[in-house]
Coordinates of C-alpha atoms and ligand atoms in Angstrom, one line a residue:
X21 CA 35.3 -18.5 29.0
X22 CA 37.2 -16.9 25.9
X23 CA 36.1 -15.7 22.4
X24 CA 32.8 -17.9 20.7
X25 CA 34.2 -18.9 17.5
X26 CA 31.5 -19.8 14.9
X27 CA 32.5 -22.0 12.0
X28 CA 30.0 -21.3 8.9
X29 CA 27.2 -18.0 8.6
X30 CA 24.5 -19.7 7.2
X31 CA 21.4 -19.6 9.2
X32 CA 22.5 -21.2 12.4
X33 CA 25.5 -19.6 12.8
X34 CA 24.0 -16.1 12.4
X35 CA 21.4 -16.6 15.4
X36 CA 23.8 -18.1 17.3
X37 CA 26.3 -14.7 17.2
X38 CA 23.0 -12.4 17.5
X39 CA 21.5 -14.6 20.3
X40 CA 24.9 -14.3 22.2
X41 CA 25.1 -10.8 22.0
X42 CA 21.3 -10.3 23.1
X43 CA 21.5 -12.1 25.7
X44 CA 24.7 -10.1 27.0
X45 CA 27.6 -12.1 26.1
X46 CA 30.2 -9.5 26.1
X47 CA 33.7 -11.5 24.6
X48 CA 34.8 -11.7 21.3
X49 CA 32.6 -13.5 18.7
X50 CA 33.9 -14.5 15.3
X51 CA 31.5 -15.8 12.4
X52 CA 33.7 -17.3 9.3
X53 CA 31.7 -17.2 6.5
X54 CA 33.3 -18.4 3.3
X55 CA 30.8 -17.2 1.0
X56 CA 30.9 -13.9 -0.7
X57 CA 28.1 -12.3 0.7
X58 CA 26.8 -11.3 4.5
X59 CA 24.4 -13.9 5.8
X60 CA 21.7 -14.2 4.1
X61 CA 18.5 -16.4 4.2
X62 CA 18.8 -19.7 2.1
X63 CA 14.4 -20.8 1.6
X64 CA 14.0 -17.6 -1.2
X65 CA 17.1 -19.0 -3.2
X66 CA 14.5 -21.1 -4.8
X67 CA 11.5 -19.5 -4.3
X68 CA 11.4 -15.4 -4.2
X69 CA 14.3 -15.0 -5.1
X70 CA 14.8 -16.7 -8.2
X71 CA 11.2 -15.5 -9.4
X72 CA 11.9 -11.9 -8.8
X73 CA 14.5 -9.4 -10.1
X74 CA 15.2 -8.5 -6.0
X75 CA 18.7 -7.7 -5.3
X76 CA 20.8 -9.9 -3.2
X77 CA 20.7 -7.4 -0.7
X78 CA 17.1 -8.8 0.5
X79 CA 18.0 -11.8 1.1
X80 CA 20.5 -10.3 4.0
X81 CA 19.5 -11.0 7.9
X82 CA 20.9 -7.8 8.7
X83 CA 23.3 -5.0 6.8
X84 CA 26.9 -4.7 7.6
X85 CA 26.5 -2.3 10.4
X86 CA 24.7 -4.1 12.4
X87 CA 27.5 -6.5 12.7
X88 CA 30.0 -3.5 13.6
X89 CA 27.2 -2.3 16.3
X90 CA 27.1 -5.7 18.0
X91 CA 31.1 -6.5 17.4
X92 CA 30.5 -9.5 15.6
X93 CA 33.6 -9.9 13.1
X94 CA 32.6 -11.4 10.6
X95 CA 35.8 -13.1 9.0
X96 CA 36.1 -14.0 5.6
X97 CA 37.7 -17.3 4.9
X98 CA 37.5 -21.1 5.4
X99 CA 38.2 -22.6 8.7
X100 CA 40.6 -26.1 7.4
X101 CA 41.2 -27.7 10.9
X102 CA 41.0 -27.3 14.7
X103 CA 43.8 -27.9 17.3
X104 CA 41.2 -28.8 19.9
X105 CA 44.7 -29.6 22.5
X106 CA 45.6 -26.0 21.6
X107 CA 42.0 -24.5 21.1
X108 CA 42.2 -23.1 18.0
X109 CA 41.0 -22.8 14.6
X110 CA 43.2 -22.5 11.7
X111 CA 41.4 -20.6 8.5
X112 CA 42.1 -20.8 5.1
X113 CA 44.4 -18.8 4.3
X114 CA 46.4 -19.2 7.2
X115 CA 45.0 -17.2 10.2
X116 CA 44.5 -19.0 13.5
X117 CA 42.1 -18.4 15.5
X118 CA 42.2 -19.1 19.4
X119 CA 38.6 -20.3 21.0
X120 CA 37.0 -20.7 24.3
X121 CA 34.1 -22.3 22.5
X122 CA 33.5 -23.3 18.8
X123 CA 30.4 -24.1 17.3
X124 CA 30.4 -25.8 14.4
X125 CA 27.2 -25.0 11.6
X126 CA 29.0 -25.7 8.5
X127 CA 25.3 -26.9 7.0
X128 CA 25.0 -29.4 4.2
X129 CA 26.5 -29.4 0.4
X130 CA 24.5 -30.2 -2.8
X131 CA 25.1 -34.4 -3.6
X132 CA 26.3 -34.4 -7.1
X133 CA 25.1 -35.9 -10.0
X134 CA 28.2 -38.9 -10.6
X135 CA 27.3 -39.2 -14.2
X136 CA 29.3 -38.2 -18.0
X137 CA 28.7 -34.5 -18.9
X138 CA 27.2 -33.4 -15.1
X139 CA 29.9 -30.9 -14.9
X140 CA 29.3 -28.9 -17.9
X141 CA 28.0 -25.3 -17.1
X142 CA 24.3 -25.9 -18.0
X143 CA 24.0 -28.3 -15.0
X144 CA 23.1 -26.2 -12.1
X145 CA 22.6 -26.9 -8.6
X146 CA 20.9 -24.7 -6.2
X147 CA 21.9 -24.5 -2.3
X148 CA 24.1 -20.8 -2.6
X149 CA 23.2 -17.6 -3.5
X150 CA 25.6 -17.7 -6.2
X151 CA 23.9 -21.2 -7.9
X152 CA 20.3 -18.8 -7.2
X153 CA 22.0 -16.3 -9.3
X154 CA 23.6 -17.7 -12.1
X155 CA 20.3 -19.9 -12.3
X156 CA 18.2 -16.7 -12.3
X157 CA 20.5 -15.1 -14.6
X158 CA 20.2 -17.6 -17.5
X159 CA 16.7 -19.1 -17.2
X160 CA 15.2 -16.7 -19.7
X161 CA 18.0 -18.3 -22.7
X162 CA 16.6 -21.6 -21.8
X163 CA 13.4 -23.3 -23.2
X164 CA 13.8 -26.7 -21.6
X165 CA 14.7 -28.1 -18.0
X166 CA 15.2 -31.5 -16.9
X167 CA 14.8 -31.1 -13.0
X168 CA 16.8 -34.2 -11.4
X169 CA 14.8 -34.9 -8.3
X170 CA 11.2 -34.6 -6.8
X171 CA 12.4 -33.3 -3.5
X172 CA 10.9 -29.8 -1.9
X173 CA 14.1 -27.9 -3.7
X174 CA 13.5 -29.8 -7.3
X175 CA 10.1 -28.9 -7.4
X176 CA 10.2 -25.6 -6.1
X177 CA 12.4 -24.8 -9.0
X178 CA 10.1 -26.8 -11.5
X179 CA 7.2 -24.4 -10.5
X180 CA 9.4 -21.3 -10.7
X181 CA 10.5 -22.4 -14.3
X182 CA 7.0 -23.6 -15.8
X183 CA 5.7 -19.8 -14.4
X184 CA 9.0 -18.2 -16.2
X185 CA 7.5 -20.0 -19.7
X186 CA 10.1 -23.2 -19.7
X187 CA 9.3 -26.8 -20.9
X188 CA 9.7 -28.7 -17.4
X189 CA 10.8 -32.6 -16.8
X190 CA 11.0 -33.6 -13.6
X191 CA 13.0 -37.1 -12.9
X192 CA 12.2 -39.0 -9.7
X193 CA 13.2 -42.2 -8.7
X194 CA 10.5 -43.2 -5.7
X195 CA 7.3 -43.8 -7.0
X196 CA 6.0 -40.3 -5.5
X197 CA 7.8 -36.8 -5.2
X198 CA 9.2 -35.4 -1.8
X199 CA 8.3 -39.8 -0.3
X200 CA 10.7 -39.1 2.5
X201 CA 9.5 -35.8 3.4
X202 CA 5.5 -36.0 3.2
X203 CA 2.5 -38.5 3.2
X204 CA 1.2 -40.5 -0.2
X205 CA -2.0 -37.7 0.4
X206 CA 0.5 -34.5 -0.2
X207 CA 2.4 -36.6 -2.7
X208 CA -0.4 -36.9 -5.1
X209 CA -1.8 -33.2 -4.6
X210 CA 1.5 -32.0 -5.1
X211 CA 1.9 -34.1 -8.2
X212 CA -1.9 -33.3 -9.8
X213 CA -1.2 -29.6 -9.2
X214 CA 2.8 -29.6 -11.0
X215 CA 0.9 -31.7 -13.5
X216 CA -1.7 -29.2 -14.2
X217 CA 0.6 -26.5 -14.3
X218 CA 2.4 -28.3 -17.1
X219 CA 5.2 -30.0 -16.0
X220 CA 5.7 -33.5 -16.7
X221 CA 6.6 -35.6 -14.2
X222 CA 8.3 -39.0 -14.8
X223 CA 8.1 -41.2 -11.7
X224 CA 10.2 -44.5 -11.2
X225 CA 13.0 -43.3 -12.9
X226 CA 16.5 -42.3 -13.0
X227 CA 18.6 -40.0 -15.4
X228 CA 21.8 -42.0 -16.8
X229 CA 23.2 -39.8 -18.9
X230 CA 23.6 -36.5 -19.5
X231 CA 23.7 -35.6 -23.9
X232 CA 25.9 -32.5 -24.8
X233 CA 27.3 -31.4 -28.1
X234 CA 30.3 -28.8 -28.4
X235 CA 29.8 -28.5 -24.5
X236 CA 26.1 -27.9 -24.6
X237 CA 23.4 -30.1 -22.7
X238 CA 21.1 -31.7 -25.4
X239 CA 19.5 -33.3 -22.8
X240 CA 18.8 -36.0 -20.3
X241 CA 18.7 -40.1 -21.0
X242 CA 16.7 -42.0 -18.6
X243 CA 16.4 -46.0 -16.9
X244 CA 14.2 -47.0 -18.9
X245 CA 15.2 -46.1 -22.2
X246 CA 13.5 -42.5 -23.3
X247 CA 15.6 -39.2 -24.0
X248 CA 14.4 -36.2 -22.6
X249 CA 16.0 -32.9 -24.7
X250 CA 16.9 -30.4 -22.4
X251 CA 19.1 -27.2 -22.4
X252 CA 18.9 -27.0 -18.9
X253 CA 19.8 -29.2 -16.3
X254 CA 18.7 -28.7 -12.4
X255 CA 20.0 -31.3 -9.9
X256 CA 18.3 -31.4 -6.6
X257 CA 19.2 -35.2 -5.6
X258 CA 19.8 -34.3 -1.5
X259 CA 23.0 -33.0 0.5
X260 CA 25.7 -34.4 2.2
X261 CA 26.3 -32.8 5.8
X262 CA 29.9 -31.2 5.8
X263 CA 31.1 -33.3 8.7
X264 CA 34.7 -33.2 7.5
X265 CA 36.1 -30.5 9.9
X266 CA 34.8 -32.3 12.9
X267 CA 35.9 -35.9 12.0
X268 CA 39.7 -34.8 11.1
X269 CA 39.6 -33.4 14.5
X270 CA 38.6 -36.5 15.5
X271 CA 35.1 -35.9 16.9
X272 CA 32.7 -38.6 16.2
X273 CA 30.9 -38.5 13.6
X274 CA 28.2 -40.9 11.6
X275 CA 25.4 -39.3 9.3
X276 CA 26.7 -35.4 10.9
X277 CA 28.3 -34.6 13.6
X278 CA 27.6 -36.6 16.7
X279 CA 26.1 -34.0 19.5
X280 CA 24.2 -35.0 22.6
X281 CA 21.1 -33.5 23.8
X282 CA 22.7 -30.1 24.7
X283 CA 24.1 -30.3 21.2
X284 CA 27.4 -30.6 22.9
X285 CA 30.3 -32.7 20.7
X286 CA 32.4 -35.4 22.3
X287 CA 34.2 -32.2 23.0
X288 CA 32.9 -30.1 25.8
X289 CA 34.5 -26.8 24.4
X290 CA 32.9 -27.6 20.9
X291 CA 28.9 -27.8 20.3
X292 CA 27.6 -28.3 16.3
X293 CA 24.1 -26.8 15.3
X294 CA 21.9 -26.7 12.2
X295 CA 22.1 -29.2 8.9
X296 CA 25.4 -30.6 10.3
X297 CA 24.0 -31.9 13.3
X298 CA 23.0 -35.4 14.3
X299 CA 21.7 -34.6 18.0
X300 CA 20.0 -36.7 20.1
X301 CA 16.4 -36.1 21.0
X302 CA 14.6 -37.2 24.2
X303 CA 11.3 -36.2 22.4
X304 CA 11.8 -38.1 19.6
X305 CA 13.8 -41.1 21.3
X306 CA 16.9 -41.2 19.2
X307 CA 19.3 -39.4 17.0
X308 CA 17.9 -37.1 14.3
X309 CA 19.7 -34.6 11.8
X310 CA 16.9 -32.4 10.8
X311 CA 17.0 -29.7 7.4
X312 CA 14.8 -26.8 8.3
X313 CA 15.4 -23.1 9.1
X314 CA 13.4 -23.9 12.5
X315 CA 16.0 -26.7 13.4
X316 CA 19.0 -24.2 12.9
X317 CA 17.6 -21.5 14.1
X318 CA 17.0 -23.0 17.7
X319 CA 19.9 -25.2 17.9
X320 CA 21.4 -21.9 17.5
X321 CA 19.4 -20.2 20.3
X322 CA 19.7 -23.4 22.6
X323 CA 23.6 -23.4 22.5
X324 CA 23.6 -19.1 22.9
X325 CA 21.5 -19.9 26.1
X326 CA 23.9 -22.6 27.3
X327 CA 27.1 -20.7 26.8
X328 CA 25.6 -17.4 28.8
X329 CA 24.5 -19.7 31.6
X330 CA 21.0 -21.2 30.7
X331 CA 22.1 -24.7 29.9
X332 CA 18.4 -27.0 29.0
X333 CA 18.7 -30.0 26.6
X334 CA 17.2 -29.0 23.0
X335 CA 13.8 -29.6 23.0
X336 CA 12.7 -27.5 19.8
X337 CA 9.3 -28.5 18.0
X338 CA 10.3 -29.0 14.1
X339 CA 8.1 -27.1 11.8
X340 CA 8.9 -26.8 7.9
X341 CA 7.3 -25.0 4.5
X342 CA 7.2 -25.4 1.2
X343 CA 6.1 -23.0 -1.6
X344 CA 5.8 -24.7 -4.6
X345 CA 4.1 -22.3 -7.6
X346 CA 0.6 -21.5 -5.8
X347 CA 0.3 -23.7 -3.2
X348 CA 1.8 -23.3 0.4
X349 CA 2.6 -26.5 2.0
X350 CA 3.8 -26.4 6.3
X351 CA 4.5 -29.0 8.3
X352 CA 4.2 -29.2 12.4
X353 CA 5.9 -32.2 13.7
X354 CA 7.6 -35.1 12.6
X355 CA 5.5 -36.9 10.4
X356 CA 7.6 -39.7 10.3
X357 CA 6.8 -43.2 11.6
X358 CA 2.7 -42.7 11.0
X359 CA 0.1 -45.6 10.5
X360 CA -2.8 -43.6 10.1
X361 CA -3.5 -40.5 8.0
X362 CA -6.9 -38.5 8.8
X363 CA -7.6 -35.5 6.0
X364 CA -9.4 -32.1 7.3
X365 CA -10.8 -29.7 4.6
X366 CA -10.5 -31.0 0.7
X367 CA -7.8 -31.4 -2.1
X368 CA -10.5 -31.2 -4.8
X369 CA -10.7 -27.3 -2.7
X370 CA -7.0 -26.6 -2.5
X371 CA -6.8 -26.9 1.3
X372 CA -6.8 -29.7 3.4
X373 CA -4.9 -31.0 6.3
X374 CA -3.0 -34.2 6.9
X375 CA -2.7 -35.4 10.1
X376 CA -0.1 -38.1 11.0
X377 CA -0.9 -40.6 13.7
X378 CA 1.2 -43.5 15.4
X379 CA -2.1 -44.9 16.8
X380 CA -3.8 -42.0 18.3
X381 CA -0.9 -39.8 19.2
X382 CA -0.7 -37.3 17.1
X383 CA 2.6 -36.9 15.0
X384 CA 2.3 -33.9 12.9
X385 CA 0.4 -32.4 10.3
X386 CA 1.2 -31.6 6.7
X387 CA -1.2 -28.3 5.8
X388 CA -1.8 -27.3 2.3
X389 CA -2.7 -23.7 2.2
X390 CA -4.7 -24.1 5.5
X391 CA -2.2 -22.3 7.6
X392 CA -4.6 -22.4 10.6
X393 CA -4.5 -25.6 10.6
X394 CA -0.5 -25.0 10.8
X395 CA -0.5 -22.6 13.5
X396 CA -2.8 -24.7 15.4
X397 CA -0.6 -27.5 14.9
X398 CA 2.3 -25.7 16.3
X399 CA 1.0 -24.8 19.6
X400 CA -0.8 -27.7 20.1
X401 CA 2.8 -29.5 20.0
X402 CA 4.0 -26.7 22.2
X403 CA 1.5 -27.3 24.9
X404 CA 2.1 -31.2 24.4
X405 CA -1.6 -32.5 23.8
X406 CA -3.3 -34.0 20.9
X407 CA -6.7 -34.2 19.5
X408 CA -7.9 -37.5 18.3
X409 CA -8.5 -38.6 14.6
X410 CA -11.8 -38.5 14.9
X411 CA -12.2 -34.6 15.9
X412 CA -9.0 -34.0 13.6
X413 CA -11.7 -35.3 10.8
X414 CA -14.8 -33.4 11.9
X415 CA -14.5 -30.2 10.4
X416 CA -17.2 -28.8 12.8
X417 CA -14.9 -29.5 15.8
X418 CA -13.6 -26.5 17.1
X419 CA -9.7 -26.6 16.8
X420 CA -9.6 -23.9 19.1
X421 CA -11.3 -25.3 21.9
X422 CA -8.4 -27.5 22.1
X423 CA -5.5 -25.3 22.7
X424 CA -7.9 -23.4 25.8
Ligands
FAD13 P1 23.7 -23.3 6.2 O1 22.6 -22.2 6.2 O2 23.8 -24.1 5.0 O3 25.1 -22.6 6.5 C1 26.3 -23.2 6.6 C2 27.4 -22.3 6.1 O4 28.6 -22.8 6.5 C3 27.4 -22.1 4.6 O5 27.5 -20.8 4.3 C4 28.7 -22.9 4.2 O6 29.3 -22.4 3.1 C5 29.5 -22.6 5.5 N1 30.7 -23.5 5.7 C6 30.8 -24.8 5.6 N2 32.0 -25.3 5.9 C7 32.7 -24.2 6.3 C8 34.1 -24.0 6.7 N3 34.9 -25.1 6.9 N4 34.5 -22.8 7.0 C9 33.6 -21.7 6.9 N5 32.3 -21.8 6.5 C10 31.9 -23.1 6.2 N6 14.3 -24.8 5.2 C11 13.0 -24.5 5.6 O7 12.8 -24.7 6.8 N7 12.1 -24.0 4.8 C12 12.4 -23.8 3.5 O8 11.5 -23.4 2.7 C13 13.7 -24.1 3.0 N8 14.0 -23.8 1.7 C14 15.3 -24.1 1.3 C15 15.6 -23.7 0.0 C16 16.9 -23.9 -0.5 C17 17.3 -23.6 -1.9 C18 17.9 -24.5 0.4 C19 19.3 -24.7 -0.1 C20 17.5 -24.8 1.7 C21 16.3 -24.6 2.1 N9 15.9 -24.9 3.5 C22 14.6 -24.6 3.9 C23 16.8 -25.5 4.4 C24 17.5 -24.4 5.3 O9 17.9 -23.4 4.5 C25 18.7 -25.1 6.0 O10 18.2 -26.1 6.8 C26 19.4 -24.1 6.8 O11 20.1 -23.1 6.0 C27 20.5 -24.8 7.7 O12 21.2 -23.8 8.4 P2 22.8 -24.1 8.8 O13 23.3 -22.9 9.5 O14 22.8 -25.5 9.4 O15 23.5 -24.3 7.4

């Protein structure tokens, strides 16, 4: 009972005001943003967006009225600490705020770079609008980008800067780009492809310095000894959960905020969603903090259900994408934990299929411009069956048949 207070308006924290309000919550919601900009949709920020010359204004969920229509205030600040005796938020810069329930989706921050010159101006990260911006703003004065970082983010950039005419190095320290995120199969394809588009990647290695002269990047040294020049430095080295608000309350707290499988806190009157989140999963038999639109999106939808009276455990299926310069990669499931990899279709044709098995229980698959395969994928996990490796292999078995 009492106002929903929303801490952070990032892509769980949105659904979770419009799913109250659709499904009839009638009391006062509050959605504390502190970025400059209505909520907005984060995947373009390196994709679209910083190809285009669209306004920020498509990047919005929805325009400002359709807050004032569904009385969502959306309050501009910071919330600094909660008085969960007194149930209340205070906000930065000084407004409290009284709650009946808060949700926390305060999302992840950008891990810096800890090394000399990583805060001059020509380093850039990319997780805000703003970073998109300024990025987008001052790529066409730059010739040459050291991207630090093979992940999905790094090399999404990468493609988007090779395409815009820029000299692109891409530093990674595993021995293959986006290892914690996809099998050695999409690693390669991924890396052949960036390859032939130009940029060159450098595997096995680490920046450890950063040159500049007069304030200007000069460009990037590495582990084992080379000197990349650069005038451009992009850093896309992971994020940190911002857990801070929920531990100084003293909520537990380990790699996000600690929420059980109704993504309830410690705290009954407090629930955390999205990139913040370390919730435990039946499905998957343990804890997981998951960093994906789907994951926000219906953590948020789960914890509108509970608070209007349809309380269920989260039992969302994870799904993910990727656009990185032609190539579309999605991912159904948790590919995660796998011993056996089975390819449908052909990298030497641009499309294939990886499906992930733990023996023959299928995990996921990782689809490279075979979004059939994706969308199979998906409702196969949402009817809970499998098909085995063998038929997964076959390219004459009907995928269909297995979802009648
Ligand atoms: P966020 O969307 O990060 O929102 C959190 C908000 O809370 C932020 O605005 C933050 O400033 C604010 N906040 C934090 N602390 C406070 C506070 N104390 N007070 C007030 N506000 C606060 N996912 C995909 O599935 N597919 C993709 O292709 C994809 N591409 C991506 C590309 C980029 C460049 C980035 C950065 C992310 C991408 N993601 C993608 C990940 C996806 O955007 C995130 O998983 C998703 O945004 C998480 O939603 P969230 O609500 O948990 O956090």
């Amino acid at each position: 009972d009492g106002p929903v207070i929303i801490v952070g308006a990032g892509h769980g924290g949105y659904q979770v005001a419009a799913s109250l309000r659709q499904a009839g919550f009638a009391q006062r919601i509050c959605l504390i943003n502190d970025e400059a900009h209505l909520p907005y949709q984060r995947p373009p920020l390196s994709k679209a967006y910083i190809k285009g010359s669209a306004g920020p204004d498509s990047l919005m969920f929805r325009p400002e009225k359709f807050y004032q229509d569904q009385k969502i205030e959306l309050i501009s600040g910071r919330a600094v600490s909660i008085d969960r005796a007194a149930r209340k938020v205070l906000l930065a810069p000084g407004e409290t705020l009284p709650y009946g329930h808060l949700v926390l989706a305060t999302g992840a921050r950008n891990r810096l770079l800890d090394l000399p010159n990583a805060n001059l101006p020509d380093v850039k990260y990319l997780r805000i609008l703003d970073e998109s911006e300024a990025l987008r703003q001052i790529m066409p004065t730059k010739t040459r980008v050291v991207v630090i970082g093979a992940g999905f983010i790094g090399l999404e950039f990468a493609a988007t800067a090779r395409i815009k005419g820029l000299e692109v190095d891409v530093l990674e320290l595993a021995p293959r780009v986006m290892a914690r995120a996809v099998t050695a199969e999409v690693s390669e394809y991924f890396q052949a492809r960036h390859r032939e588009a130009g940029i060159r990647i450098h595997l096995g290695v680490q920046a450890t310095s950063i040159g500049a002269e007069n304030g200007k990047v000069t460009g990037v040294s590495l582990s084992d000894g080379r000197h990349l020049p650069a005038d451009l430095v992009v850093v896309g080295v992971g994020v940190l959960p911002n857990i801070e608000l929920a531990a100084e309350a003293r909520l537990p707290v380990a790699a996000g905020i600690i929420v059980d499988e109704y993504l309830s806190t410690a705290d009954p009157d407090i629930s955390a969603i999205g990139d913040c989140a370390l919730f435990a999963s039946q499905r998957f038999g343990g804890s997981l903090r998951l960093e994906s639109v789907q994951n926000a999106t219906d953590h948020a939808r789960c914890v509108a259900a509970r608070l209007t009276g349809d309380k269920k455990p989260y039992d969302g299926h994870p799904w993910f994408w990727s656009d990185q310069g032609d190539d579309k990669l999605q991912i159904a499931g948790l590919t995660t934990g796998y011993d056996r990899v089975v390819l449908r279709g052909d990298p030497a044709r641009k499309a294939f299929s990886a499906f992930c098995y733990h023996g023959d229980r299928l995990l996921g698959i990782e689809s490279i411009n075979r979004a059939g395969d994706h969308m199979f994928g998906r409702r196969l996990q949402a009817m809970d069956r499998s098909i085995t490796p063998e038929q997964a292999a076959d390219e004459s078995f009907d995928l269909k048949s297995a979802l009648a």
